[in-house]
Coordinates of N, CA and C in Angstrom, one line a residue:
L6 N 24.2 7.1 3.5 CA 23.6 8.4 3.5 C 22.4 8.5 4.4
E7 N 22.2 9.6 5.0 CA 21.1 9.8 5.9 C 20.4 11.1 5.5
I8 N 19.2 11.3 6.0 CA 18.4 12.5 5.8 C 18.3 13.3 7.1
A9 N 18.6 14.6 7.0 CA 18.6 15.5 8.1 C 17.7 16.7 7.8
Y10 N 17.3 17.4 8.8 CA 16.5 18.6 8.6 C 16.9 19.7 9.6
V11 N 16.6 20.9 9.2 CA 16.8 22.0 10.1 C 15.6 22.9 10.1
V12 N 15.3 23.5 11.3 CA 14.2 24.5 11.4 C 14.9 25.8 11.7
V13 N 14.6 26.8 10.9 CA 15.2 28.1 11.1 C 14.1 29.2 11.5
D14 N 14.4 30.0 12.4 CA 13.5 31.1 12.8 C 13.5 32.1 11.7
A15 N 12.3 32.4 11.2 CA 12.1 33.2 10.0 C 12.5 34.7 10.2
E16 N 12.4 35.1 11.5 CA 12.8 36.5 11.8 C 14.3 36.7 12.0
S17 N 14.9 35.8 12.8 CA 16.3 36.0 13.2 C 17.3 35.2 12.3
N18 N 16.7 34.2 11.6 CA 17.5 33.3 10.8 C 18.4 32.4 11.6
D19 N 18.1 32.3 12.9 CA 18.8 31.4 13.8 C 18.3 30.0 13.6
V20 N 19.2 29.0 13.7 CA 18.8 27.6 13.7 C 18.1 27.2 15.0
V21 N 16.9 26.8 14.9 CA 16.1 26.4 16.1 C 16.3 24.9 16.4
T22 N 16.3 24.1 15.3 CA 16.4 22.6 15.5 C 17.3 22.1 14.3
F23 N 18.2 21.2 14.6 CA 18.9 20.4 13.6 C 18.7 18.9 14.1
E24 N 18.1 18.1 13.3 CA 17.9 16.7 13.7 C 18.1 15.8 12.5
M25 N 18.5 14.6 12.8 CA 18.6 13.5 11.8 C 17.2 12.9 11.7
L26 N 16.7 12.7 10.5 CA 15.4 12.1 10.3 C 15.6 10.6 10.2
T27 N 16.8 10.2 9.6 CA 17.1 8.8 9.4 C 18.4 8.5 10.1
D28 N 18.6 7.3 10.6 CA 19.8 6.9 11.3 C 19.8 5.4 11.3
D29 N 20.2 4.8 10.1 CA 20.1 3.4 10.0 C 21.2 2.9 9.1
D30 N 21.2 1.6 8.8 CA 22.3 1.0 8.0 C 22.0 0.9 6.5
V31 N 20.9 1.6 6.0 CA 20.6 1.7 4.6 C 20.9 3.1 4.0
M32 N 21.0 3.1 2.7 CA 21.3 4.4 2.1 C 19.9 5.1 1.8
D33 N 19.8 6.3 2.4 CA 18.5 7.1 2.2 C 18.9 8.2 1.3
F34 N 18.1 8.5 0.2 CA 18.5 9.5 -0.8 C 17.3 10.0 -1.5
D35 N 17.5 11.1 -2.2 CA 16.5 11.8 -3.0 C 15.3 12.3 -2.2
P36 N 15.6 13.1 -1.1 CA 14.4 13.6 -0.4 C 13.6 14.7 -1.2
Q37 N 12.3 14.6 -1.2 CA 11.4 15.5 -1.9 C 10.3 16.0 -1.0
L38 N 10.2 17.3 -0.9 CA 9.1 17.9 -0.1 C 7.9 18.2 -1.0
S39 N 6.7 18.0 -0.4 CA 5.5 18.2 -1.2 C 4.4 18.7 -0.3
V40 N 3.6 19.6 -0.8 CA 2.4 20.1 0.0 C 1.2 19.5 -0.5
G41 N 0.4 18.8 0.4 CA -0.8 18.2 0.0 C -1.9 19.2 -0.3
H42 N -3.0 18.7 -0.9 CA -4.1 19.6 -1.3 C -4.7 20.2 -0.1
D43 N -4.5 19.6 1.1 CA -5.1 20.2 2.4 C -4.0 21.1 3.1
G44 N -2.9 21.3 2.5 CA -1.9 22.2 3.1 C -0.8 21.4 3.9
T45 N -1.0 20.1 4.1 CA 0.0 19.4 4.9 C 1.3 19.3 4.2
L46 N 2.4 19.2 4.9 CA 3.7 19.1 4.4 C 4.2 17.7 4.5
W47 N 4.6 17.1 3.4 CA 5.1 15.7 3.3 C 6.6 15.7 2.9
L48 N 7.3 14.8 3.4 CA 8.7 14.5 2.9 C 8.7 13.0 2.5
A49 N 9.2 12.8 1.3 CA 9.4 11.4 0.8 C 10.8 11.2 0.3
W50 N 11.3 10.0 0.4 CA 12.6 9.7 0.0 C 12.7 8.2 -0.3
Y51 N 13.8 7.8 -1.0 CA 14.1 6.4 -1.2 C 15.1 5.9 -0.2
S52 N 14.9 4.6 0.1 CA 15.9 3.9 0.9 C 16.4 2.7 0.2
S53 N 17.7 2.4 0.3 CA 18.2 1.2 -0.4 C 19.0 0.3 0.5
P54 N 18.4 -0.8 0.9 CA 19.2 -1.7 1.8 C 20.4 -2.3 1.2
G55 N 20.4 -2.3 -0.2 CA 21.6 -2.8 -0.9 C 22.6 -1.8 -1.3
A56 N 22.4 -0.6 -0.9 CA 23.3 0.6 -1.2 C 23.4 0.8 -2.7
S57 N 22.3 0.7 -3.4 CA 22.2 0.9 -4.8 C 21.2 1.9 -5.2
L58 N 21.5 2.8 -6.0 CA 20.5 3.8 -6.4 C 19.3 3.3 -7.2
V59 N 19.5 2.1 -7.8 CA 18.5 1.5 -8.7 C 17.9 0.3 -8.0
G60 N 18.4 -0.3 -7.0 CA 17.9 -1.4 -6.3 C 18.0 -2.7 -7.2
S61 N 17.6 -3.8 -6.7 CA 17.6 -5.0 -7.4 C 16.5 -5.9 -7.0
A62 N 16.3 -7.0 -7.7 CA 15.2 -7.9 -7.4 C 15.4 -8.5 -6.0
D63 N 16.6 -8.8 -5.6 CA 16.9 -9.3 -4.3 C 16.9 -8.2 -3.2
S64 N 17.2 -7.0 -3.5 CA 17.3 -5.9 -2.6 C 16.6 -4.7 -3.1
P65 N 15.3 -4.6 -3.2 CA 14.6 -3.5 -3.9 C 14.7 -2.2 -3.0
N66 N 14.7 -1.1 -3.7 CA 14.6 0.2 -3.0 C 13.2 0.4 -2.4
G67 N 13.1 1.1 -1.3 CA 11.8 1.4 -0.8 C 11.5 2.9 -0.8
L68 N 10.2 3.2 -0.8 CA 9.8 4.6 -0.8 C 9.3 4.9 0.6
Q69 N 9.9 5.9 1.3 CA 9.5 6.2 2.7 C 8.9 7.6 2.6
A70 N 8.0 7.9 3.6 CA 7.4 9.2 3.7 C 7.1 9.5 5.2
T71 N 7.0 10.8 5.5 CA 6.6 11.3 6.8 C 5.9 12.6 6.7
L72 N 5.1 13.0 7.6 CA 4.3 14.2 7.7 C 4.8 15.1 8.7
W73 N 4.8 16.4 8.4 CA 5.3 17.5 9.3 C 4.1 17.9 10.1
S74 N 4.2 17.9 11.5 CA 3.1 18.2 12.4 C 3.0 19.7 12.6
G75 N 4.1 20.5 12.2 CA 4.2 21.9 12.6 C 5.3 22.1 13.6
T76 N 5.7 21.0 14.3 CA 6.8 21.1 15.2 C 7.8 19.9 15.1
E77 N 7.3 18.8 14.5 CA 8.2 17.7 14.3 C 7.7 16.8 13.2
W78 N 8.5 15.9 12.7 CA 8.1 14.9 11.7 C 7.5 13.7 12.4
A79 N 6.4 13.2 11.8 CA 5.7 12.0 12.3 C 6.6 10.7 12.1
D80 N 6.2 9.6 12.6 CA 6.9 8.4 12.4 C 6.9 8.1 10.9
T81 N 8.1 7.6 10.4 CA 8.2 7.2 9.0 C 7.3 6.1 8.6
E82 N 6.7 6.2 7.4 CA 5.9 5.2 6.8 C 6.6 4.6 5.6
T83 N 6.5 3.3 5.5 CA 7.0 2.7 4.2 C 5.9 2.6 3.2
I84 N 6.1 3.3 2.1 CA 5.1 3.4 1.1 C 5.1 2.1 0.2
T85 N 6.3 1.8 -0.3 CA 6.4 0.6 -1.1 C 7.9 0.0 -1.0
K86 N 8.0 -1.2 -1.2 CA 9.3 -1.9 -1.3 C 9.4 -2.6 -2.7
R87 N 8.4 -2.4 -3.5 CA 8.4 -3.1 -4.8 C 9.4 -2.6 -5.8
Q88 N 10.0 -3.5 -6.5 CA 11.0 -3.1 -7.6 C 10.2 -2.8 -8.8
R89 N 10.4 -1.7 -9.4 CA 9.8 -1.4 -10.7 C 10.5 -2.2 -11.8
R90 N 9.7 -2.8 -12.7 CA 10.3 -3.5 -13.8 C 10.0 -2.7 -15.1
L91 N 11.1 -2.5 -15.9 CA 10.9 -1.8 -17.2 C 10.5 -2.8 -18.2
R92 N 9.7 -2.4 -19.1 CA 9.3 -3.3 -20.2 C 9.6 -2.7 -21.5
K93 N 9.9 -3.6 -22.4 CA 10.3 -3.1 -23.8 C 9.1 -2.5 -24.5
L94 N 9.3 -1.4 -25.2 CA 8.2 -0.8 -26.0 C 8.2 -1.4 -27.3

């Protein structure tokens, strides 16, 4: 799975840009848009080198993010590759 985006002209509804944000051998999934307190637009998603939605100790999922400049997405940053461990309550 990969992450793609499209830019649409607000007046004409024409597609201005269609681009792939990811193009790799891992499964990228669950993209989430968020606006920062300063008005910046961020996109974050998970990547799974092991092709698993939950990851594993040997192949943990990573959290990726990128910032919208107003015309394009910045280079992708790896936020974490740590595997969360659940603990018994």
